[in-house]
Amino acid sequence: QVQLVESGGGLAQPGGSLRLSCAASGRTFSSYAMGWFRQAPGKEREFVVARSISTTYYADFVKGRFTISRDNAKNTVYLQMNSLKPEDTAVYYCAAWLSGVVHTNADYWGQGTQVTVSS
């Protein structure tokens, strides 16, 4: 069983920045692929970014604005979000793939953290 706990959400102004964190349990965190999804009100959950051991995947709508990183010593993955737009408003979910391979269905999900972009 892997537990994922997100933090760092909140309110940001358009053009502003936020950094989300996701702390994971598990002794082999460094072998997991980790990523982020989001779900806006009335919309389906959508892929944002994921990082396997060798490759990083970004949704087109966040390229150049969002960056995923990880600290294996802290079992934590981060999502740095810059140049935020109102349409980035959503609940952001951390996801883990234990195989290390990113595919459609993640093995574990966090509880989500709200990000609101508004002036």
mmCIF file of N, CA and C in Angstrom:
data_model
loop_
_atom_site.group_PDB
_atom_site.id
_atom_site.type_symbol
_atom_site.label_atom_id
_atom_site.label_comp_id
_atom_site.label_asym_id
_atom_site.label_seq_id
_atom_site.Cartn_x
_atom_site.Cartn_y
_atom_site.Cartn_z
ATOM 1 N N GLN A 1 0.841 -1.187 0.000
ATOM 2 C CA GLN A 1 0.000 0.000 0.000
ATOM 3 C C GLN A 1 0.885 1.248 0.000
ATOM 4 N N VAL A 2 0.577 2.164 -0.867
ATOM 5 C CA VAL A 2 1.304 3.422 -0.958
ATOM 6 C C VAL A 2 0.347 4.548 -0.648
ATOM 7 N N GLN A 3 0.744 5.427 0.228
ATOM 8 C CA GLN A 3 -0.055 6.607 0.539
ATOM 9 C C GLN A 3 0.591 7.840 -0.063
ATOM 10 N N LEU A 4 -0.235 8.679 -0.663
ATOM 11 C CA LEU A 4 0.225 9.917 -1.279
ATOM 12 C C LEU A 4 -0.499 11.071 -0.608
ATOM 13 N N VAL A 5 0.241 12.049 -0.140
ATOM 14 C CA VAL A 5 -0.346 13.194 0.548
ATOM 15 C C VAL A 5 0.135 14.470 -0.123
ATOM 16 N N GLU A 6 -0.830 15.189 -0.726
ATOM 17 C CA GLU A 6 -0.503 16.444 -1.405
ATOM 18 C C GLU A 6 -0.587 17.618 -0.445
ATOM 19 N N SER A 7 0.149 18.657 -0.781
ATOM 20 C CA SER A 7 0.066 19.917 -0.054
ATOM 21 C C SER A 7 0.510 21.031 -0.986
ATOM 22 N N GLY A 8 0.245 22.264 -0.564
ATOM 23 C CA GLY A 8 0.727 23.410 -1.318
ATOM 24 C C GLY A 8 -0.294 24.106 -2.176
ATOM 25 N N GLY A 9 -1.503 23.591 -2.224
ATOM 26 C CA GLY A 9 -2.525 24.268 -2.994
ATOM 27 C C GLY A 9 -2.955 25.555 -2.325
ATOM 28 N N GLY A 10 -3.767 26.316 -3.042
ATOM 29 C CA GLY A 10 -4.266 27.570 -2.479
ATOM 30 C C GLY A 10 -4.700 28.512 -3.566
ATOM 31 N N LEU A 11 -4.711 29.781 -3.217
ATOM 32 C CA LEU A 11 -5.153 30.832 -4.124
ATOM 33 C C LEU A 11 -3.948 31.554 -4.705
ATOM 34 N N ALA A 12 -3.964 31.747 -6.001
ATOM 35 C CA ALA A 12 -2.920 32.500 -6.672
ATOM 36 C C ALA A 12 -3.557 33.452 -7.666
ATOM 37 N N GLN A 13 -2.875 34.539 -7.925
ATOM 38 C CA GLN A 13 -3.352 35.487 -8.920
ATOM 39 C C GLN A 13 -2.916 35.039 -10.311
ATOM 40 N N PRO A 14 -3.636 35.435 -11.330
ATOM 41 C CA PRO A 14 -3.185 35.139 -12.695
ATOM 42 C C PRO A 14 -1.765 35.653 -12.910
ATOM 43 N N GLY A 15 -0.946 34.810 -13.509
ATOM 44 C CA GLY A 15 0.461 35.139 -13.684
ATOM 45 C C GLY A 15 1.336 34.752 -12.517
ATOM 46 N N GLY A 16 0.720 34.311 -11.438
ATOM 47 C CA GLY A 16 1.464 33.939 -10.243
ATOM 48 C C GLY A 16 1.954 32.508 -10.275
ATOM 49 N N SER A 17 2.490 32.073 -9.134
ATOM 50 C CA SER A 17 3.088 30.746 -9.038
ATOM 51 C C SER A 17 2.631 30.049 -7.771
ATOM 52 N N LEU A 18 2.635 28.721 -7.847
ATOM 53 C CA LEU A 18 2.423 27.861 -6.696
ATOM 54 C C LEU A 18 3.297 26.635 -6.868
ATOM 55 N N ARG A 19 3.665 26.032 -5.746
ATOM 56 C CA ARG A 19 4.383 24.762 -5.807
ATOM 57 C C ARG A 19 3.627 23.731 -4.984
ATOM 58 N N LEU A 20 3.251 22.665 -5.636
ATOM 59 C CA LEU A 20 2.583 21.551 -4.969
ATOM 60 C C LEU A 20 3.610 20.499 -4.589
ATOM 61 N N SER A 21 3.349 19.850 -3.486
ATOM 62 C CA SER A 21 4.193 18.746 -3.030
ATOM 63 C C SER A 21 3.353 17.506 -2.851
ATOM 64 N N CYS A 22 3.966 16.368 -3.040
ATOM 65 C CA CYS A 22 3.293 15.091 -2.817
ATOM 66 C C CYS A 22 4.280 14.167 -2.109
ATOM 67 N N ALA A 23 3.985 13.876 -0.861
ATOM 68 C CA ALA A 23 4.832 12.975 -0.079
ATOM 69 C C ALA A 23 4.292 11.558 -0.187
ATOM 70 N N ALA A 24 5.167 10.627 -0.495
ATOM 71 C CA ALA A 24 4.753 9.242 -0.719
ATOM 72 C C ALA A 24 5.363 8.309 0.319
ATOM 73 N N SER A 25 4.595 7.319 0.703
ATOM 74 C CA SER A 25 5.141 6.252 1.540
ATOM 75 C C SER A 25 5.729 5.192 0.611
ATOM 76 N N GLY A 26 6.424 4.236 1.188
ATOM 77 C CA GLY A 26 6.988 3.179 0.349
ATOM 78 C C GLY A 26 8.504 3.235 0.334
ATOM 79 N N ARG A 27 9.111 2.082 0.395
ATOM 80 C CA ARG A 27 10.568 2.026 0.486
ATOM 81 C C ARG A 27 11.261 2.067 -0.857
ATOM 82 N N THR A 28 10.488 1.949 -1.937
ATOM 83 C CA THR A 28 11.106 1.944 -3.262
ATOM 84 C C THR A 28 10.612 3.107 -4.095
ATOM 85 N N PHE A 29 10.430 4.236 -3.449
ATOM 86 C CA PHE A 29 9.902 5.422 -4.124
ATOM 87 C C PHE A 29 10.705 5.770 -5.370
ATOM 88 N N SER A 30 12.001 5.609 -5.307
ATOM 89 C CA SER A 30 12.836 6.021 -6.433
ATOM 90 C C SER A 30 12.526 5.245 -7.709
ATOM 91 N N SER A 31 11.898 4.106 -7.588
ATOM 92 C CA SER A 31 11.559 3.304 -8.766
ATOM 93 C C SER A 31 10.169 3.605 -9.310
ATOM 94 N N TYR A 32 9.380 4.386 -8.585
ATOM 95 C CA TYR A 32 8.025 4.704 -9.039
ATOM 96 C C TYR A 32 8.064 5.776 -10.119
ATOM 97 N N ALA A 33 7.149 5.693 -11.038
ATOM 98 C CA ALA A 33 6.837 6.853 -11.869
ATOM 99 C C ALA A 33 5.815 7.680 -11.088
ATOM 100 N N MET A 34 5.965 8.998 -11.135
ATOM 101 C CA MET A 34 5.085 9.887 -10.374
ATOM 102 C C MET A 34 4.524 10.957 -11.297
ATOM 103 N N GLY A 35 3.347 11.422 -10.974
ATOM 104 C CA GLY A 35 2.766 12.438 -11.836
ATOM 105 C C GLY A 35 1.648 13.200 -11.175
ATOM 106 N N TRP A 36 1.057 14.078 -11.958
ATOM 107 C CA TRP A 36 -0.033 14.921 -11.495
ATOM 108 C C TRP A 36 -1.159 14.932 -12.526
ATOM 109 N N PHE A 37 -2.377 14.897 -12.015
ATOM 110 C CA PHE A 37 -3.593 15.078 -12.805
ATOM 111 C C PHE A 37 -4.373 16.220 -12.172
ATOM 112 N N ARG A 38 -5.394 16.688 -12.862
ATOM 113 C CA ARG A 38 -6.251 17.707 -12.284
ATOM 114 C C ARG A 38 -7.681 17.503 -12.751
ATOM 115 N N GLN A 39 -8.594 18.040 -11.945
ATOM 116 C CA GLN A 39 -10.010 17.977 -12.294
ATOM 117 C C GLN A 39 -10.669 19.292 -11.953
ATOM 118 N N ALA A 40 -11.152 19.963 -12.972
ATOM 119 C CA ALA A 40 -11.867 21.213 -12.793
ATOM 120 C C ALA A 40 -13.357 20.924 -12.581
ATOM 121 N N PRO A 41 -14.085 21.847 -11.974
ATOM 122 C CA PRO A 41 -15.518 21.634 -11.735
ATOM 123 C C PRO A 41 -16.265 21.325 -13.028
ATOM 124 N N GLY A 42 -17.027 20.265 -13.003
ATOM 125 C CA GLY A 42 -17.831 19.901 -14.166
ATOM 126 C C GLY A 42 -17.064 19.245 -15.293
ATOM 127 N N LYS A 43 -15.790 18.970 -15.067
ATOM 128 C CA LYS A 43 -14.964 18.363 -16.117
ATOM 129 C C LYS A 43 -14.368 17.049 -15.635
ATOM 130 N N GLU A 44 -13.911 16.246 -16.581
ATOM 131 C CA GLU A 44 -13.252 14.997 -16.234
ATOM 132 C C GLU A 44 -11.819 15.272 -15.780
ATOM 133 N N ARG A 45 -11.293 14.323 -15.020
ATOM 134 C CA ARG A 45 -9.904 14.439 -14.608
ATOM 135 C C ARG A 45 -9.004 14.337 -15.838
ATOM 136 N N GLU A 46 -7.977 15.182 -15.879
ATOM 137 C CA GLU A 46 -7.091 15.189 -17.035
ATOM 138 C C GLU A 46 -5.628 15.106 -16.605
ATOM 139 N N PHE A 47 -4.840 14.530 -17.472
ATOM 140 C CA PHE A 47 -3.412 14.391 -17.237
ATOM 141 C C PHE A 47 -2.720 15.750 -17.314
ATOM 142 N N VAL A 48 -1.768 15.980 -16.407
ATOM 143 C CA VAL A 48 -0.991 17.215 -16.421
ATOM 144 C C VAL A 48 0.476 16.914 -16.758
ATOM 145 N N VAL A 49 1.103 16.073 -15.954
ATOM 146 C CA VAL A 49 2.522 15.785 -16.151
ATOM 147 C C VAL A 49 2.854 14.499 -15.413
ATOM 148 N N ALA A 50 3.846 13.771 -15.930
ATOM 149 C CA ALA A 50 4.330 12.580 -15.241
ATOM 150 C C ALA A 50 5.795 12.374 -15.562
ATOM 151 N N ARG A 51 6.471 11.745 -14.604
ATOM 152 C CA ARG A 51 7.897 11.516 -14.780
ATOM 153 C C ARG A 51 8.225 10.079 -14.412
ATOM 154 N N SER A 52 8.742 9.355 -15.387
ATOM 155 C CA SER A 52 9.251 8.018 -15.117
ATOM 156 C C SER A 52 10.739 8.150 -14.804
ATOM 157 N N ILE A 53 11.425 7.046 -14.739
ATOM 158 C CA ILE A 53 12.856 7.101 -14.455
ATOM 159 C C ILE A 53 13.604 7.853 -15.543
ATOM 160 N N SER A 54 13.156 7.707 -16.777
ATOM 161 C CA SER A 54 13.940 8.241 -17.886
ATOM 162 C C SER A 54 13.253 9.327 -18.685
ATOM 163 N N THR A 55 11.946 9.474 -18.520
ATOM 164 C CA THR A 55 11.203 10.358 -19.417
ATOM 165 C C THR A 55 10.194 11.198 -18.640
ATOM 166 N N THR A 56 10.016 12.429 -19.084
ATOM 167 C CA THR A 56 8.996 13.307 -18.530
ATOM 168 C C THR A 56 7.975 13.615 -19.615
ATOM 169 N N TYR A 57 6.707 13.532 -19.240
ATOM 170 C CA TYR A 57 5.612 13.787 -20.162
ATOM 171 C C TYR A 57 4.822 14.994 -19.660
ATOM 172 N N TYR A 58 4.560 15.937 -20.543
ATOM 173 C CA TYR A 58 3.787 17.125 -20.183
ATOM 174 C C TYR A 58 2.568 17.224 -21.101
ATOM 175 N N ALA A 59 1.445 17.595 -20.532
ATOM 176 C CA ALA A 59 0.301 17.979 -21.355
ATOM 177 C C ALA A 59 0.640 19.271 -22.083
ATOM 178 N N ASP A 60 0.136 19.413 -23.278
ATOM 179 C CA ASP A 60 0.486 20.594 -24.080
ATOM 180 C C ASP A 60 0.126 21.896 -23.376
ATOM 181 N N PHE A 61 -0.944 21.887 -22.602
ATOM 182 C CA PHE A 61 -1.409 23.149 -22.019
ATOM 183 C C PHE A 61 -0.555 23.611 -20.847
ATOM 184 N N VAL A 62 0.422 22.817 -20.414
ATOM 185 C CA VAL A 62 1.289 23.259 -19.320
ATOM 186 C C VAL A 62 2.756 23.359 -19.735
ATOM 187 N N LYS A 63 3.072 22.981 -20.940
ATOM 188 C CA LYS A 63 4.466 23.041 -21.392
ATOM 189 C C LYS A 63 4.994 24.463 -21.282
ATOM 190 N N GLY A 64 6.165 24.569 -20.676
ATOM 191 C CA GLY A 64 6.794 25.868 -20.506
ATOM 192 C C GLY A 64 6.325 26.620 -19.277
ATOM 193 N N ARG A 65 5.296 26.117 -18.612
ATOM 194 C CA ARG A 65 4.783 26.794 -17.417
ATOM 195 C C ARG A 65 4.940 25.933 -16.161
ATOM 196 N N PHE A 66 4.706 24.646 -16.266
ATOM 197 C CA PHE A 66 4.772 23.742 -15.126
ATOM 198 C C PHE A 66 6.013 22.862 -15.230
ATOM 199 N N THR A 67 6.571 22.535 -14.072
ATOM 200 C CA THR A 67 7.745 21.665 -14.030
ATOM 201 C C THR A 67 7.581 20.641 -12.919
ATOM 202 N N ILE A 68 7.809 19.386 -13.244
ATOM 203 C CA ILE A 68 7.790 18.332 -12.242
ATOM 204 C C ILE A 68 9.217 18.013 -11.818
ATOM 205 N N SER A 69 9.376 17.767 -10.537
ATOM 206 C CA SER A 69 10.680 17.355 -10.023
ATOM 207 C C SER A 69 10.440 16.407 -8.856
ATOM 208 N N ARG A 70 11.495 15.729 -8.454
ATOM 209 C CA ARG A 70 11.350 14.793 -7.348
ATOM 210 C C ARG A 70 12.616 14.773 -6.515
ATOM 211 N N ASP A 71 12.416 14.501 -5.239
ATOM 212 C CA ASP A 71 13.516 14.334 -4.302
ATOM 213 C C ASP A 71 13.366 12.937 -3.708
ATOM 214 N N ASN A 72 14.136 12.006 -4.216
ATOM 215 C CA ASN A 72 13.982 10.619 -3.768
ATOM 216 C C ASN A 72 14.383 10.434 -2.307
ATOM 217 N N ALA A 73 15.265 11.267 -1.817
ATOM 218 C CA ALA A 73 15.667 11.162 -0.408
ATOM 219 C C ALA A 73 14.512 11.532 0.519
ATOM 220 N N LYS A 74 13.603 12.352 0.031
ATOM 221 C CA LYS A 74 12.450 12.776 0.825
ATOM 222 C C LYS A 74 11.161 12.085 0.393
ATOM 223 N N ASN A 75 11.248 11.168 -0.559
ATOM 224 C CA ASN A 75 10.049 10.498 -1.072
ATOM 225 C C ASN A 75 8.980 11.510 -1.498
ATOM 226 N N THR A 76 9.407 12.543 -2.172
ATOM 227 C CA THR A 76 8.504 13.637 -2.502
ATOM 228 C C THR A 76 8.642 14.033 -3.966
ATOM 229 N N VAL A 77 7.516 14.315 -4.579
ATOM 230 C CA VAL A 77 7.487 14.851 -5.933
ATOM 231 C C VAL A 77 6.837 16.230 -5.871
ATOM 232 N N TYR A 78 7.307 17.122 -6.708
ATOM 233 C CA TYR A 78 6.848 18.508 -6.693
ATOM 234 C C TYR A 78 6.270 18.884 -8.056
ATOM 235 N N LEU A 79 5.376 19.856 -8.020
ATOM 236 C CA LEU A 79 4.880 20.453 -9.242
ATOM 237 C C LEU A 79 5.000 21.965 -9.093
ATOM 238 N N GLN A 80 5.961 22.541 -9.789
ATOM 239 C CA GLN A 80 6.123 23.998 -9.808
ATOM 240 C C GLN A 80 5.250 24.554 -10.922
ATOM 241 N N MET A 81 4.338 25.417 -10.548
ATOM 242 C CA MET A 81 3.397 25.984 -11.504
ATOM 243 C C MET A 81 3.636 27.482 -11.611
ATOM 244 N N ASN A 82 4.038 27.931 -12.774
ATOM 245 C CA ASN A 82 4.293 29.339 -13.032
ATOM 246 C C ASN A 82 3.316 29.863 -14.086
ATOM 247 N N SER A 83 3.243 31.153 -14.195
ATOM 248 C CA SER A 83 2.369 31.798 -15.189
ATOM 249 C C SER A 83 0.961 31.218 -15.126
ATOM 250 N N LEU A 84 0.442 31.125 -13.934
ATOM 251 C CA LEU A 84 -0.861 30.501 -13.746
ATOM 252 C C LEU A 84 -1.974 31.289 -14.433
ATOM 253 N N LYS A 85 -2.956 30.531 -14.917
ATOM 254 C CA LYS A 85 -4.111 31.099 -15.605
ATOM 255 C C LYS A 85 -5.380 30.689 -14.862
ATOM 256 N N PRO A 86 -6.442 31.464 -14.984
ATOM 257 C CA PRO A 86 -7.702 31.072 -14.334
ATOM 258 C C PRO A 86 -8.138 29.655 -14.729
ATOM 259 N N GLU A 87 -7.859 29.249 -15.937
ATOM 260 C CA GLU A 87 -8.254 27.909 -16.383
ATOM 261 C C GLU A 87 -7.426 26.796 -15.753
ATOM 262 N N ASP A 88 -6.401 27.155 -14.985
ATOM 263 C CA ASP A 88 -5.653 26.150 -14.224
ATOM 264 C C ASP A 88 -6.361 25.802 -12.912
ATOM 265 N N THR A 89 -7.418 26.515 -12.601
ATOM 266 C CA THR A 89 -8.169 26.236 -11.383
ATOM 267 C C THR A 89 -8.733 24.820 -11.423
ATOM 268 N N ALA A 90 -8.400 24.036 -10.414
ATOM 269 C CA ALA A 90 -8.815 22.632 -10.373
ATOM 270 C C ALA A 90 -8.323 22.017 -9.072
ATOM 271 N N VAL A 91 -8.808 20.818 -8.812
ATOM 272 C CA VAL A 91 -8.212 19.990 -7.765
ATOM 273 C C VAL A 91 -7.095 19.198 -8.432
ATOM 274 N N TYR A 92 -5.922 19.273 -7.851
ATOM 275 C CA TYR A 92 -4.752 18.596 -8.402
ATOM 276 C C TYR A 92 -4.477 17.322 -7.597
ATOM 277 N N TYR A 93 -4.287 16.228 -8.326
ATOM 278 C CA TYR A 93 -4.078 14.921 -7.710
ATOM 279 C C TYR A 93 -2.697 14.386 -8.054
ATOM 280 N N CYS A 94 -2.032 13.886 -7.048
ATOM 281 C CA CYS A 94 -0.773 13.189 -7.240
ATOM 282 C C CYS A 94 -1.064 11.729 -7.598
ATOM 283 N N ALA A 95 -0.234 11.154 -8.458
ATOM 284 C CA ALA A 95 -0.439 9.778 -8.894
ATOM 285 C C ALA A 95 0.884 9.025 -8.898
ATOM 286 N N ALA A 96 0.805 7.724 -8.645
ATOM 287 C CA ALA A 96 2.005 6.884 -8.625
ATOM 288 C C ALA A 96 1.796 5.623 -9.446
ATOM 289 N N TRP A 97 2.812 5.259 -10.212
ATOM 290 C CA TRP A 97 2.832 3.999 -10.957
ATOM 291 C C TRP A 97 3.993 3.169 -10.403
ATOM 292 N N LEU A 98 3.682 2.099 -9.737
ATOM 293 C CA LEU A 98 4.713 1.333 -9.048
ATOM 294 C C LEU A 98 5.678 0.646 -10.011
ATOM 295 N N SER A 99 5.235 0.377 -11.215
ATOM 296 C CA SER A 99 6.091 -0.293 -12.189
ATOM 297 C C SER A 99 7.170 0.633 -12.744
ATOM 298 N N GLY A 100 6.981 1.937 -12.515
ATOM 299 C CA GLY A 100 7.922 2.893 -13.086
ATOM 300 C C GLY A 100 7.560 3.324 -14.491
ATOM 301 N N VAL A 101 6.477 2.761 -15.003
ATOM 302 C CA VAL A 101 6.036 3.073 -16.368
ATOM 303 C C VAL A 101 4.748 3.878 -16.285
ATOM 304 N N VAL A 102 4.709 4.970 -16.990
ATOM 305 C CA VAL A 102 3.506 5.806 -17.012
ATOM 306 C C VAL A 102 2.516 5.225 -18.011
ATOM 307 N N HIS A 103 1.310 4.957 -17.569
ATOM 308 C CA HIS A 103 0.246 4.519 -18.468
ATOM 309 C C HIS A 103 -1.069 5.110 -17.995
ATOM 310 N N THR A 104 -2.137 4.721 -18.604
ATOM 311 C CA THR A 104 -3.423 5.391 -18.419
ATOM 312 C C THR A 104 -3.871 5.411 -16.970
ATOM 313 N N ASN A 105 -3.811 4.277 -16.311
ATOM 314 C CA ASN A 105 -4.340 4.168 -14.955
ATOM 315 C C ASN A 105 -3.197 4.106 -13.942
ATOM 316 N N ALA A 106 -3.168 5.090 -13.063
ATOM 317 C CA ALA A 106 -2.177 5.056 -11.995
ATOM 318 C C ALA A 106 -2.562 4.008 -10.957
ATOM 319 N N ASP A 107 -1.557 3.553 -10.215
ATOM 320 C CA ASP A 107 -1.817 2.558 -9.179
ATOM 321 C C ASP A 107 -2.361 3.184 -7.900
ATOM 322 N N TYR A 108 -1.893 4.376 -7.579
ATOM 323 C CA TYR A 108 -2.313 5.056 -6.368
ATOM 324 C C TYR A 108 -2.540 6.533 -6.635
ATOM 325 N N TRP A 109 -3.470 7.089 -5.851
ATOM 326 C CA TRP A 109 -3.839 8.497 -5.989
ATOM 327 C C TRP A 109 -3.810 9.182 -4.627
ATOM 328 N N GLY A 110 -3.472 10.456 -4.653
ATOM 329 C CA GLY A 110 -3.611 11.251 -3.447
ATOM 330 C C GLY A 110 -5.028 11.751 -3.296
ATOM 331 N N GLN A 111 -5.269 12.481 -2.233
ATOM 332 C CA GLN A 111 -6.622 12.948 -1.944
ATOM 333 C C GLN A 111 -6.959 14.239 -2.685
ATOM 334 N N GLY A 112 -5.969 14.883 -3.237
ATOM 335 C CA GLY A 112 -6.189 16.092 -4.008
ATOM 336 C C GLY A 112 -5.950 17.356 -3.206
ATOM 337 N N THR A 113 -5.524 18.394 -3.904
ATOM 338 C CA THR A 113 -5.353 19.704 -3.286
ATOM 339 C C THR A 113 -5.900 20.760 -4.241
ATOM 340 N N GLN A 114 -6.649 21.700 -3.683
ATOM 341 C CA GLN A 114 -7.331 22.700 -4.501
ATOM 342 C C GLN A 114 -6.375 23.813 -4.908
ATOM 343 N N VAL A 115 -6.391 24.134 -6.180
ATOM 344 C CA VAL A 115 -5.672 25.289 -6.714
ATOM 345 C C VAL A 115 -6.696 26.221 -7.353
ATOM 346 N N THR A 116 -6.709 27.456 -6.913
ATOM 347 C CA THR A 116 -7.625 28.452 -7.454
ATOM 348 C C THR A 116 -6.813 29.629 -7.964
ATOM 349 N N VAL A 117 -7.043 29.969 -9.213
ATOM 350 C CA VAL A 117 -6.343 31.103 -9.822
ATOM 351 C C VAL A 117 -7.375 32.181 -10.125
ATOM 352 N N SER A 118 -7.263 33.271 -9.407
ATOM 353 C CA SER A 118 -8.263 34.323 -9.529
ATOM 354 C C SER A 118 -7.682 35.634 -9.025
ATOM 355 N N SER A 119 -8.143 36.722 -9.625
ATOM 356 C CA SER A 119 -7.732 38.040 -9.150
ATOM 357 C C SER A 119 -8.729 38.575 -8.144
#
